[in-house]
XYZ file of C-alpha atoms in Angstrom:
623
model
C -140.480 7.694 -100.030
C -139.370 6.234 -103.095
C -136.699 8.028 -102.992
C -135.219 7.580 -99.536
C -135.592 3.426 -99.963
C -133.637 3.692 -102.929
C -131.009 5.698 -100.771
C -131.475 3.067 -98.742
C -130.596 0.177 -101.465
C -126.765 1.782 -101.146
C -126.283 0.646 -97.947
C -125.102 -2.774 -96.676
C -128.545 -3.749 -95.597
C -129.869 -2.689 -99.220
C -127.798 -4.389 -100.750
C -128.358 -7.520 -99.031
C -131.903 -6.888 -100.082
C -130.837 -5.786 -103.146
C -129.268 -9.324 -103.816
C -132.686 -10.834 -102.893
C -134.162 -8.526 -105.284
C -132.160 -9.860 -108.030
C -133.030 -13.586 -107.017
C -136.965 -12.810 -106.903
C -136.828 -10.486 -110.307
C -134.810 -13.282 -111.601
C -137.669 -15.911 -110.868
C -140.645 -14.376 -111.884
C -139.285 -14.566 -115.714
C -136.293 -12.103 -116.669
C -135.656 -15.084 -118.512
C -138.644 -15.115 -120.345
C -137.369 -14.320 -123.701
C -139.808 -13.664 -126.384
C -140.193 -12.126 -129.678
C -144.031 -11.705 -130.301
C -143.744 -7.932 -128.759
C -143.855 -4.522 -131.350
C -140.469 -3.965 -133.095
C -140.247 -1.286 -130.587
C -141.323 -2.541 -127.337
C -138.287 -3.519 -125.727
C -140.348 -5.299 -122.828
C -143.872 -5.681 -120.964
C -144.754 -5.990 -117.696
C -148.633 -6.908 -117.513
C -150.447 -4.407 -119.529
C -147.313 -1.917 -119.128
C -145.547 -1.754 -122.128
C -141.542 -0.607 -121.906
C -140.784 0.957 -125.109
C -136.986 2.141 -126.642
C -137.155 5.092 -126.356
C -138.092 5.207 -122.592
C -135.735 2.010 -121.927
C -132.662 4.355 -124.117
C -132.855 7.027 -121.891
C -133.037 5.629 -118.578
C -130.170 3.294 -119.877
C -127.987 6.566 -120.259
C -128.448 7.996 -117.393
C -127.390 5.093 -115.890
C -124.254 5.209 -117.628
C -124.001 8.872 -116.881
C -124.503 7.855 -112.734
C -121.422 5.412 -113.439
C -118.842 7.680 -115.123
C -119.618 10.366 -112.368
C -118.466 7.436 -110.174
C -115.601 5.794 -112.501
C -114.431 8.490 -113.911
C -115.079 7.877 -117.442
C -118.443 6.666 -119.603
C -118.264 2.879 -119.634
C -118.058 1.214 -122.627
C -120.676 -1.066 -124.267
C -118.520 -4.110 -123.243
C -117.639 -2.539 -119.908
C -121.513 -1.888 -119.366
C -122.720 -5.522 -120.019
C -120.058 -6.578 -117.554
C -121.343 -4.059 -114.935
C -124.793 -5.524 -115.707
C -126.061 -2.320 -116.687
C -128.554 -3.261 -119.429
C -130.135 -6.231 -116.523
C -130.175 -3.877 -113.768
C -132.299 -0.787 -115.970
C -134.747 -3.169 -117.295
C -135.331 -4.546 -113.751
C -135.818 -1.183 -112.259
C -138.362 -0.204 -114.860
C -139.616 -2.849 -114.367
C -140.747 -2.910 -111.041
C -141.446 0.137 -111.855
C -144.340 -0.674 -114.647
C -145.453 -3.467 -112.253
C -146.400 -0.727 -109.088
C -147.830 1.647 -112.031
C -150.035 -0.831 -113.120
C -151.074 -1.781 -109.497
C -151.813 1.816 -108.983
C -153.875 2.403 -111.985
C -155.828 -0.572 -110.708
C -156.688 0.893 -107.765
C -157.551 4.197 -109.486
C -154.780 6.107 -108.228
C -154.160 9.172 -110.135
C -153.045 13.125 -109.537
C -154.895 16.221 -110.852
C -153.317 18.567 -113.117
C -153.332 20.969 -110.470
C -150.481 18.319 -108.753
C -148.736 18.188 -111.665
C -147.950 22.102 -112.139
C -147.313 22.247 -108.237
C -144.959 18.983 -109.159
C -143.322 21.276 -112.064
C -142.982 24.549 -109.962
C -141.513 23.236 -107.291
C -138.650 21.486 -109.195
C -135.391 22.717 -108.902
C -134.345 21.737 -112.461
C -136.922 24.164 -113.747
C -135.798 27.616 -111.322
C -134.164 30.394 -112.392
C -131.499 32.031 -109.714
C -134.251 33.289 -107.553
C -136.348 29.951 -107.039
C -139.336 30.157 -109.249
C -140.259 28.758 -112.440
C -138.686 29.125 -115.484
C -139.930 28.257 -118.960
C -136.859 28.041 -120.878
C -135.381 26.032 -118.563
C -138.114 23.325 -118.513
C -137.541 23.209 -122.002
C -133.815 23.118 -122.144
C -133.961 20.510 -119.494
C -136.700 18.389 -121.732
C -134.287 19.040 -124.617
C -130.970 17.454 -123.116
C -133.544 14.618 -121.642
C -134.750 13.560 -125.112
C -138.024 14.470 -122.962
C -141.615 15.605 -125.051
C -143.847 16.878 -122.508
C -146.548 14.994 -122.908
C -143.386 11.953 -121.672
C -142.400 14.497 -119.019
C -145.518 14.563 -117.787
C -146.345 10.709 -118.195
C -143.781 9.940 -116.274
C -144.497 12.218 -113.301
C -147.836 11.382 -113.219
C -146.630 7.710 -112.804
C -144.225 8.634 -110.417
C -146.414 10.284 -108.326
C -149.164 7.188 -108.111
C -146.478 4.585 -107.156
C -145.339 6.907 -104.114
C -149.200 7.315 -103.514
C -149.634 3.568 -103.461
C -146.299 2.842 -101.275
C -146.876 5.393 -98.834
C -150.774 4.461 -98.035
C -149.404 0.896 -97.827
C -146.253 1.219 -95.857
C -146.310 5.072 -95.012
C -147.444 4.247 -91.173
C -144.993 1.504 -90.772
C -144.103 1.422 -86.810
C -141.611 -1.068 -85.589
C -143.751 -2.738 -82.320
C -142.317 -1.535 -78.575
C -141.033 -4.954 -78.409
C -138.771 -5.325 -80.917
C -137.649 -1.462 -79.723
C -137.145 -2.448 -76.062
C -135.370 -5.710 -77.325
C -132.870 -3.713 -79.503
C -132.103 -1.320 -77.309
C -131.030 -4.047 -74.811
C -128.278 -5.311 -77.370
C -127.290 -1.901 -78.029
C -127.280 0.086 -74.451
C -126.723 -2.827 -72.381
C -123.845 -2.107 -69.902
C -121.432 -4.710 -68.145
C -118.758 -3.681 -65.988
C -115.390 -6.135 -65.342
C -112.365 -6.905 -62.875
C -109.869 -7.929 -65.543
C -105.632 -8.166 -65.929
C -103.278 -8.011 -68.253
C -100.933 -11.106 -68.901
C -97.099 -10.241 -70.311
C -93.374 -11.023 -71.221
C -93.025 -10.309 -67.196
C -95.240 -13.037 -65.679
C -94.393 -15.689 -67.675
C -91.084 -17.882 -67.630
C -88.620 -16.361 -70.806
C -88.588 -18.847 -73.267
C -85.457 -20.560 -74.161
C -83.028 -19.065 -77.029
C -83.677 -20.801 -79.676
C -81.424 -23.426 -81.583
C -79.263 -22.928 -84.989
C -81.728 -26.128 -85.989
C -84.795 -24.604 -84.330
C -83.941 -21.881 -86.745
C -83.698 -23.070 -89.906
C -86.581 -25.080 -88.947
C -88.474 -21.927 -88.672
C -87.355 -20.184 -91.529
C -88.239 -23.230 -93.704
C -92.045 -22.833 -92.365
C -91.814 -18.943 -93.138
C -89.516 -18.814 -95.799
C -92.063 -16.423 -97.830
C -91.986 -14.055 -95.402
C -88.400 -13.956 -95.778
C -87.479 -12.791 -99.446
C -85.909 -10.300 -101.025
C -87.428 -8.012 -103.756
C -86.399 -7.358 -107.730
C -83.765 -4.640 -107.852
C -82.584 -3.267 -110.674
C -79.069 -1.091 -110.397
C -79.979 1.653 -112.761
C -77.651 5.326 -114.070
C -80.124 8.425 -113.880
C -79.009 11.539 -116.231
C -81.759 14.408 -115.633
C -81.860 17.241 -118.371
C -84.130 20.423 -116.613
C -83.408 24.138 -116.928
C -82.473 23.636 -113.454
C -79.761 20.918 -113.865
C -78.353 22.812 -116.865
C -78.408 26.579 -114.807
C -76.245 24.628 -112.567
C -73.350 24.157 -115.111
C -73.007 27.776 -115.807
C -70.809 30.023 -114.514
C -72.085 34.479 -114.662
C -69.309 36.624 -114.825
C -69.281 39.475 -112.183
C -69.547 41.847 -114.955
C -72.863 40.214 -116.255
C -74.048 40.450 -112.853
C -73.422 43.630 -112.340
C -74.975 44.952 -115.674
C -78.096 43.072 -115.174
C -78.364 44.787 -111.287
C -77.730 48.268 -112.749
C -80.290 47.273 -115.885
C -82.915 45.715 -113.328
C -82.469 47.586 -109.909
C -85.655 49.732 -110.368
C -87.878 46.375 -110.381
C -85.828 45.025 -107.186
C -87.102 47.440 -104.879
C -88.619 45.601 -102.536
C -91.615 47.286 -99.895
C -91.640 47.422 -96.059
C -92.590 44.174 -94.352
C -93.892 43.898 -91.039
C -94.636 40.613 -88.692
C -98.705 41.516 -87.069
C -100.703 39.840 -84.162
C -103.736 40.934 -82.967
C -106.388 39.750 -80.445
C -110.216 40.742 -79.771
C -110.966 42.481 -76.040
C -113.526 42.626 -74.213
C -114.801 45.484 -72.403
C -112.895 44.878 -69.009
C -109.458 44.166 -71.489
C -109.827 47.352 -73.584
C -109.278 49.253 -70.491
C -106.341 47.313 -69.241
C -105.057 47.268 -72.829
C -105.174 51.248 -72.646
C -103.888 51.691 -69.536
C -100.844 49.008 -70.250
C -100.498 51.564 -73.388
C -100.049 54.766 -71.306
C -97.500 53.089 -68.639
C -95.363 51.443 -71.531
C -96.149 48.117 -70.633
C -95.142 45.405 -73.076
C -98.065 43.770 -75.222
C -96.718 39.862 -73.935
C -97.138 41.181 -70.570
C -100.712 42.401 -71.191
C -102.140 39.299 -73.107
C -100.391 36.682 -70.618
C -101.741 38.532 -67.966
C -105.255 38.396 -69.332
C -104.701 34.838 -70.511
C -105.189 35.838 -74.095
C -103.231 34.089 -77.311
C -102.919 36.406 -79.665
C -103.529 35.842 -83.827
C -100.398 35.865 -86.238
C -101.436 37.492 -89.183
C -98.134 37.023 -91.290
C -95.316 39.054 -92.195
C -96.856 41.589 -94.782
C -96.506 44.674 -96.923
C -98.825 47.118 -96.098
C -100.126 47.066 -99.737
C -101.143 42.933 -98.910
C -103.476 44.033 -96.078
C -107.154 44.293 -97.195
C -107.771 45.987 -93.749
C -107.305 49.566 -94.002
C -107.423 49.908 -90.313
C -105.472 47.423 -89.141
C -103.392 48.485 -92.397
C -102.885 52.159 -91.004
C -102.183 50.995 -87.642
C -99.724 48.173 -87.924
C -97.369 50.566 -90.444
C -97.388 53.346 -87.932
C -96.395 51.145 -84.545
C -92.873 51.027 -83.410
C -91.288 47.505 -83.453
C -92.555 45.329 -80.836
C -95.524 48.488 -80.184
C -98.714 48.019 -80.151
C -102.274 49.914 -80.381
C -106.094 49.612 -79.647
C -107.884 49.898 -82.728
C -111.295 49.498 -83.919
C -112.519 46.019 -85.375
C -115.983 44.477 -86.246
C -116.337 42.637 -82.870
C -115.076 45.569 -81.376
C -111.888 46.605 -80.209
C -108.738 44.368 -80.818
C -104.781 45.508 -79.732
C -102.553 45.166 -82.961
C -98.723 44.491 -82.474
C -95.870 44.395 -84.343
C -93.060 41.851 -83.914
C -90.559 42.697 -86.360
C -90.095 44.851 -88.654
C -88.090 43.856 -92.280
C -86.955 47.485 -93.709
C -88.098 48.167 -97.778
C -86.026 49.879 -100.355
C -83.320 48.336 -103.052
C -81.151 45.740 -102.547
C -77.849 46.427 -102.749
C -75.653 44.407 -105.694
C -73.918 41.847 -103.068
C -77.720 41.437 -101.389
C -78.860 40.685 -104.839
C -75.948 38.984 -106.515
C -76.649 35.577 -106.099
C -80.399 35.980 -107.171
C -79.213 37.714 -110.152
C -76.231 35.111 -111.281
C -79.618 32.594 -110.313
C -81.722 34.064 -112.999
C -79.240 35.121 -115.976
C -77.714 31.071 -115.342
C -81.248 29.957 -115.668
C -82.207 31.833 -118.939
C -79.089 31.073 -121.086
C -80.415 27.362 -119.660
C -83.632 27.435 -120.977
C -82.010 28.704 -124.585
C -79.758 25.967 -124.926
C -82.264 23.490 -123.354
C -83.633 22.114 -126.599
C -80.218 21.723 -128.596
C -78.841 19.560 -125.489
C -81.369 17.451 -125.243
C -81.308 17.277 -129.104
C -77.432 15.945 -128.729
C -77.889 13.786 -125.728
C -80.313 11.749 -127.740
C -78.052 11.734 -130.944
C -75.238 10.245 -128.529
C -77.865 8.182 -126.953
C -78.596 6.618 -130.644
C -74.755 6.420 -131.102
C -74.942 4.139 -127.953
C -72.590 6.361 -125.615
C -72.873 5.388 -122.098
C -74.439 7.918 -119.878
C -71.358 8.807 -118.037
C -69.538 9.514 -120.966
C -72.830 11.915 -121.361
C -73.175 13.484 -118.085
C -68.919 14.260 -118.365
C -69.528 16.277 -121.396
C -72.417 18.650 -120.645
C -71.066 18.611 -116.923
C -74.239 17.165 -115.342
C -74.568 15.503 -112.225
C -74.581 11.341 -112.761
C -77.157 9.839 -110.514
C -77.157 5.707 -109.508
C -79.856 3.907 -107.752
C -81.152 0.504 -106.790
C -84.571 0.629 -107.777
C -87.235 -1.395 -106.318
C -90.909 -1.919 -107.548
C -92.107 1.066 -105.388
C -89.416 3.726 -106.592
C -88.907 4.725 -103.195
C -85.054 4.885 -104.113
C -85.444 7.622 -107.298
C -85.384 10.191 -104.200
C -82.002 10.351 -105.173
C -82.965 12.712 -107.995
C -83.825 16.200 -105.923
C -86.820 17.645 -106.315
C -88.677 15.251 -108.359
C -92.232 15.338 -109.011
C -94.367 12.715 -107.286
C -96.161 12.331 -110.196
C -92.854 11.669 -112.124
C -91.765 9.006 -109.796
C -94.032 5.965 -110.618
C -93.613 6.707 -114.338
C -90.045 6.053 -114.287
C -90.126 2.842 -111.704
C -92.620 1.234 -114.750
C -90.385 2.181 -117.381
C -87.059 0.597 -115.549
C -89.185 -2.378 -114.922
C -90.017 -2.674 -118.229
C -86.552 -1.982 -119.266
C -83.906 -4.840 -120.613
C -80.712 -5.163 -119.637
C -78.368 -3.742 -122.052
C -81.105 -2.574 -124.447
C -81.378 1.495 -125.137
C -84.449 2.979 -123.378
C -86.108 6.245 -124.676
C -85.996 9.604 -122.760
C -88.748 9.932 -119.907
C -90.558 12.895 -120.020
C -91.117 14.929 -116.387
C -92.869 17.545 -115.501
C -91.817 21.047 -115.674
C -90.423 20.446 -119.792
C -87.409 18.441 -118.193
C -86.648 14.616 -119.632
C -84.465 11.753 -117.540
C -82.620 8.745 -119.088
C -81.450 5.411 -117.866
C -79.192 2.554 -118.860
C -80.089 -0.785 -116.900
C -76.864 -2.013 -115.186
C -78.041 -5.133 -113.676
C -80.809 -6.760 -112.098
C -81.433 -8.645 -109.256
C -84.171 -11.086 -109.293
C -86.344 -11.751 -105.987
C -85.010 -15.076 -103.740
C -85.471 -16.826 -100.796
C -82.780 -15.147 -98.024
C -80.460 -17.338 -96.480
C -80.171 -18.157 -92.199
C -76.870 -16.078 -92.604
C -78.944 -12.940 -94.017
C -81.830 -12.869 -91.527
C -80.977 -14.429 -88.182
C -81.422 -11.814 -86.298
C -84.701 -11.111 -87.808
C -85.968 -15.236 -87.561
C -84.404 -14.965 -83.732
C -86.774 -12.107 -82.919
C -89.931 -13.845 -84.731
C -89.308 -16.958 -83.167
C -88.869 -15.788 -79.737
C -91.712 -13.416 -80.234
C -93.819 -16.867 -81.212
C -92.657 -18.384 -78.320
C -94.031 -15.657 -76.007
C -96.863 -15.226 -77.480
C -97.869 -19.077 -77.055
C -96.489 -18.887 -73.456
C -98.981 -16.202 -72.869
C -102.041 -17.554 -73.919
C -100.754 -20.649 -72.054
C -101.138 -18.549 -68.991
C -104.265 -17.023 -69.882
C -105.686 -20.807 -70.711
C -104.528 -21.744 -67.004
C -105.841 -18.462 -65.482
C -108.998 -19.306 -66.804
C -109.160 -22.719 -65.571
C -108.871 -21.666 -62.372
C -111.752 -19.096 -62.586
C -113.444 -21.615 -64.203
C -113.268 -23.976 -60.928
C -113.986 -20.820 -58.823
C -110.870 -19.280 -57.831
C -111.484 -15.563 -57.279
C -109.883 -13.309 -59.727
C -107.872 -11.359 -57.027
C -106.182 -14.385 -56.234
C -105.544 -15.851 -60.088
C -104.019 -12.199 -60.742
C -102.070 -12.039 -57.470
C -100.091 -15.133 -58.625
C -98.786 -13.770 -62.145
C -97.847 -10.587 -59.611
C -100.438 -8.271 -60.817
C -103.456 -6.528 -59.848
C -107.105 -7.306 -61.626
C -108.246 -3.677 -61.840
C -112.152 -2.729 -62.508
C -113.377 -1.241 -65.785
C -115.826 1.423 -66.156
C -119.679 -0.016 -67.187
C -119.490 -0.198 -71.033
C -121.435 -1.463 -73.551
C -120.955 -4.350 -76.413
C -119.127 -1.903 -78.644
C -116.588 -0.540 -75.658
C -116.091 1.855 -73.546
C -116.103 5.591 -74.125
C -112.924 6.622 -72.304
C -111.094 3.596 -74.631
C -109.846 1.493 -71.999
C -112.534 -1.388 -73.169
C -111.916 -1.961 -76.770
C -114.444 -3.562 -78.948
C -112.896 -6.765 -78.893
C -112.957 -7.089 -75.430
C -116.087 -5.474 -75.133
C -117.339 -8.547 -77.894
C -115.961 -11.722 -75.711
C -117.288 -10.055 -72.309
C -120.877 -9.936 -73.670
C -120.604 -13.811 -75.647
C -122.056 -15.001 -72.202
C -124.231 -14.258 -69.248
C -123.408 -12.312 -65.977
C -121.459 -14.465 -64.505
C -119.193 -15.388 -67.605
C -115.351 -14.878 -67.178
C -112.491 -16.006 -70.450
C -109.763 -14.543 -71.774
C -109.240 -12.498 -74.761
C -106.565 -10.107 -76.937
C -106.928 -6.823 -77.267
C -106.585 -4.790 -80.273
C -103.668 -3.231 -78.800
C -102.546 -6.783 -78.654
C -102.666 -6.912 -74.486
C -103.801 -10.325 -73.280
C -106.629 -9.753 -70.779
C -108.154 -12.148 -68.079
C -112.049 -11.108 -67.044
C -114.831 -11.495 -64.613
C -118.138 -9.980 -65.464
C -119.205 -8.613 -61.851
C -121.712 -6.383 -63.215
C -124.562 -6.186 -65.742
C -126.903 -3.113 -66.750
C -129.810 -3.726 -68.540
C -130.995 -0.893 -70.726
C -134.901 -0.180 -70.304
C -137.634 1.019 -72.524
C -137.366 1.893 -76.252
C -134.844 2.971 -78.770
C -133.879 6.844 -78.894
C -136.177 8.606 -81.686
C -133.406 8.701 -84.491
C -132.424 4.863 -84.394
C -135.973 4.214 -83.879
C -137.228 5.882 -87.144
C -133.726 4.394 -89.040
C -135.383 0.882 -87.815
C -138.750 1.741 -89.026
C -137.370 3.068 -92.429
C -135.437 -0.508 -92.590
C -138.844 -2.088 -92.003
C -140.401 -0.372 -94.607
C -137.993 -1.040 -97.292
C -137.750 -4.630 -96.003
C -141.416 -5.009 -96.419
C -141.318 -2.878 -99.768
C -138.801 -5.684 -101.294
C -140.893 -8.486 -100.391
C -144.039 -6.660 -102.214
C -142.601 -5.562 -105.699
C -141.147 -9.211 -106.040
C -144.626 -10.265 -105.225
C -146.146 -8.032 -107.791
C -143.646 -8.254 -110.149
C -144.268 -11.771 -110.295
C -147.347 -11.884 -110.469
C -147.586 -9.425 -113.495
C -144.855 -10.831 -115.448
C -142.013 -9.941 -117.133
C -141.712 -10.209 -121.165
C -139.056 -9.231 -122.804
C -138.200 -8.680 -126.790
C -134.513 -9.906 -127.221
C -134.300 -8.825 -130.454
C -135.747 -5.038 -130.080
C -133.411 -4.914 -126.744
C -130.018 -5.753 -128.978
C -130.848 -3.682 -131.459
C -131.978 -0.722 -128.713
C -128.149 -1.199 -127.520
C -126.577 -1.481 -130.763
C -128.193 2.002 -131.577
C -126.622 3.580 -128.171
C -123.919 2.402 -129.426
C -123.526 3.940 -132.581
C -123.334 0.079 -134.427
């Protein structure tokens, strides 16, 4: 139980708790700072003493349940801010304070508990589920654990769930608060509703140049442009530099005589198959023996067949369907064993093995022998392009003399714009935006390192900063806003009036029939919406803020402006379905669990040794 209310304490109820929690630990004397405790009592609760050691290792593990989450092992400085050391102390606290209750009721567990405790816990079993010695000791070991502590602390563990479950074990949550909470949840109301738009209002009138520059003055921040920086790209990658090099025919051709035993390539065929039933391996067969085609035979038995791929016959792990597939015709098919029974295999196409011939391989060849003299000469260019980088030569002076390709962008603080380099690494990208950002203007900027051993550099051409736009630059855009604000306040206009009149009794038919629409009636659906979607939650929200006659307006969150009439309420009867139920009684329980360990807690006390407590951190530390 313990267990499953400290689950609890993650979610948003918990932690509203939680926050209480803090408030009541906080009262009963976390500030009680004293210094009359043993050098190595770090703090006492009542007659429960929280030592170093103990408060050390459940301190870690904290830490090591934060860097699981983080990432990383806070620091000491990052733990204090995380309120690590506060939040330890108050859980061992509370803690001490239901151990000491316990023992005061004469709660205990036998030692026959204990080894049934041990057995059964999975830190301790060996690959088949039972007990294993060296484990328990290995686990003790990386713990910091004695046994006799191991044991302690079970033994503890297992009087405070004693105590919470005999005291809040048979927690029920009474019929009436069940009947009550099942009314806000199932309750059903059903509506005639209609939507207000551009077409039953009057078009606004085009706005004014003055109206306009009124407008953009009151949204001028909305209308800005963002830093861009004009920026020369030179990429260095085996890639880039296979690109300058021209094979000679003859090269080609000595590599394909030197290589063509390693370019055969095998057989490759396209497979489908699909599973048949009893009734379908006979029309299968029979198909087979007329020479019907296989499309024919699955669209007549409404079947869709598989696509296995296009594969070599050494790729399939199927013998079977291995054998069968590389002895079919193209486009034949066969009925073939399988382990749901019998399946039809067909194959679709069929690409034909054996060696390439030089033109087939040429290009792949010329690829390859470009891309290996590239990867020799790779670290002697990149060796001169930063010598002529320190001799402040421009980058297109650069890019001229090893022939590589001169890229130009106008960066902006996303690096959307560095697409223009092909086939760059997304992991590259916001590496380079942060270094041109950092960049100055006319100041040499170090290579970038990319992925795949390549390297990029930049020179800054200009920048330009981020300022208000001009009337000039965005009418068009202001136009659209403003006239969009205009019909948007003409709208709710008309569903203010529309409500008026329901509001002095005018039937919804006939407020609807004047904008030229017609209400239509919603299915019944509850305060959260409908299932089919057409009742959103929003709606759903303002149709249940009143009683079953209540009527209003509201927006959508597909942004439609609706005009109701409740004309129908369903009241949900009896309790809560079992699952919510027991979720409600669990919330109970951990409710009424909060308000006792702050009660106990402060009635036992909380003392704590400053001084033994720095120095217990300093330690974990390594000060």
């Amino acid at each position: 139980m313990l267990d499953s209310l400290r689950a609890f304490a993650k979610s948003w109820p918990g932690k509203i708790l939680g926050g209480f929690l803090l408030v009541g630990v906080a009262g009963f004397g976390i500030n009680n700072v004293i210094t009359d405790l043993g050098t190595n009592t770090i703090a006492r609760v009542g007659d429960q003493e929280i030592n170093s050691r103990q408060f050390l290792r459940a301190y870690q593990n904290q830490l090591n349940q934060v860097a699981q989450q983080i990432g990383s092992l806070p620091t000491a400085e990052q733990a204090m801010s995380f309120g690590i050391p506060g939040m330890v102390l108050q859980s061992m606290a509370q803690d001490a304070a239901l151990t000491q209750m316990a023992n005061g009721f004469g709660m205990g567990v036998s030692e026959d508990k204990l080894s049934e405790m041990l057995r059964e816990d999975p830190s301790f079993q060996n690959a088949v589920g039972t007990f294993n010695p060296a484990s328990f000791k290995q686990v003790l070991a990386n713990s910091g654990l004695t046994e006799a502590e191991y044991f302690e602390q079970q033994g503890n563990a297992a009087k405070r769930q004693q105590l919470i479950l005999s005291l809040f074990g048979d927690t029920k949550l009474p019929e009436t608060a069940s009947a009550l909470i099942n009314r806000y949840v199932a309750d059903q109301r059903s509506i005639d509703y209609f939507v207000l738009g551009e077409t039953n209002i009057e078009t606004p009138a085009a706005p004014t140049e003055a109206e306009l520059a009124a407008y953009l003055t009151q949204h001028q921040s909305e209308f800005r442009t963002v830093e861009t920086r004009n920026v020369q790209l030179l990429r260095l990658s085996a890639a880039d530099l296979a690109a300058t090099k021209t094979i000679a025919d003859a090269d080609v051709a000595a590599e394909y005589e030197r290589t063509k035993a390693s370019l055969t390539r095998p057989e490759r065929r396209t497979i489908q198959q699909v599973v048949l039933n009893a009734d379908q391996v006979t029309a299968f067969e029979a198909g087979l023996t007329a020479g019907t085609p296989f499309a024919t035979l699955v669209s007549t038995a409404g079947l869709t067949p598989t696509d296995i791929g296009t594969l070599a016959q050494s790729e399939i792990t199927d013998t079977n369907l291995a054998n069968a597939a590389f002895g079919l015709p193209n486009d034949g098919f066969a009925v073939i064993d399988g382990v749901a029974g019998k399946r039809a295999v067909h194959v679709s196409a069929i690409e034909a093995g054996g060696a390439p011939t030089l033109d087939e391989a040429r290009e792949d060849i010329a690829h390859n022998l470009a891309l290996a003299q590239a990867r020799n000469e790779l670290a002697d260019i990149q060796d001169q392009i930063e010598e002529l980088r320190a001799a402040f030569r421009p980058l297109t002076e650069i890019a001229e003399r090893f022939n590589l390709d001169l890229y130009e962008a106008d960066v902006t603080s996303t690096g959307a714009e560095l697409s223009v380099l092909p086939d760059l690494a997304q992991e590259d990208r916001p590496r380079i935006t942060q270094a041109i950002f950092a960049a100055q203007q006319g100041a040499l900027t170090a290579a970038i390192p990319l992925a795949g051993n390549a390297n990029v550099w930049f020179d800054l051409t200009a920048i330009e900063p981020a300022r208000d736009e001009t009337l000039d630059e965005v009418r068009d855009r202001v136009t659209t806003a403003l006239t969009a604000e205009r019909t948007n306040n003409a709208i709710l206009a008309a569903q203010a009036a529309a409500v008026t009149r329901l509001d002095n009794g005018e039937a919804v038919a006939d407020v609807a029939a004047s904008y030229n629409v017609f209400p239509q009636i919603s299915p019944a659906f509850t305060r959260f919406g409908a299932e089919d979607g057409t009742i959103d939650a929003a709606v759903a929200s303002a149709v249940f803020a009143g009683d079953d006659k209540h009527h209003g307006s509201v927006v959508s969150q597909d942004g439609e402006f609706i005009v109701f009439q409740v004309v129908d309420l369903t009241a949900a009867t009896g309790p809560l379905e079992a699952p919510a139920n027991a979720s409600l009684e669990n919330e109970a329980r951990v409710g009424m669990y909060g308000d006792f360990v702050t009660a106990i807690s402060t009635e036992a006390g909380l003392r704590v040794n400053q001084q033994a407590l720095t120095q217990a951190l300093q330690l974990n530390t390594g000060l």
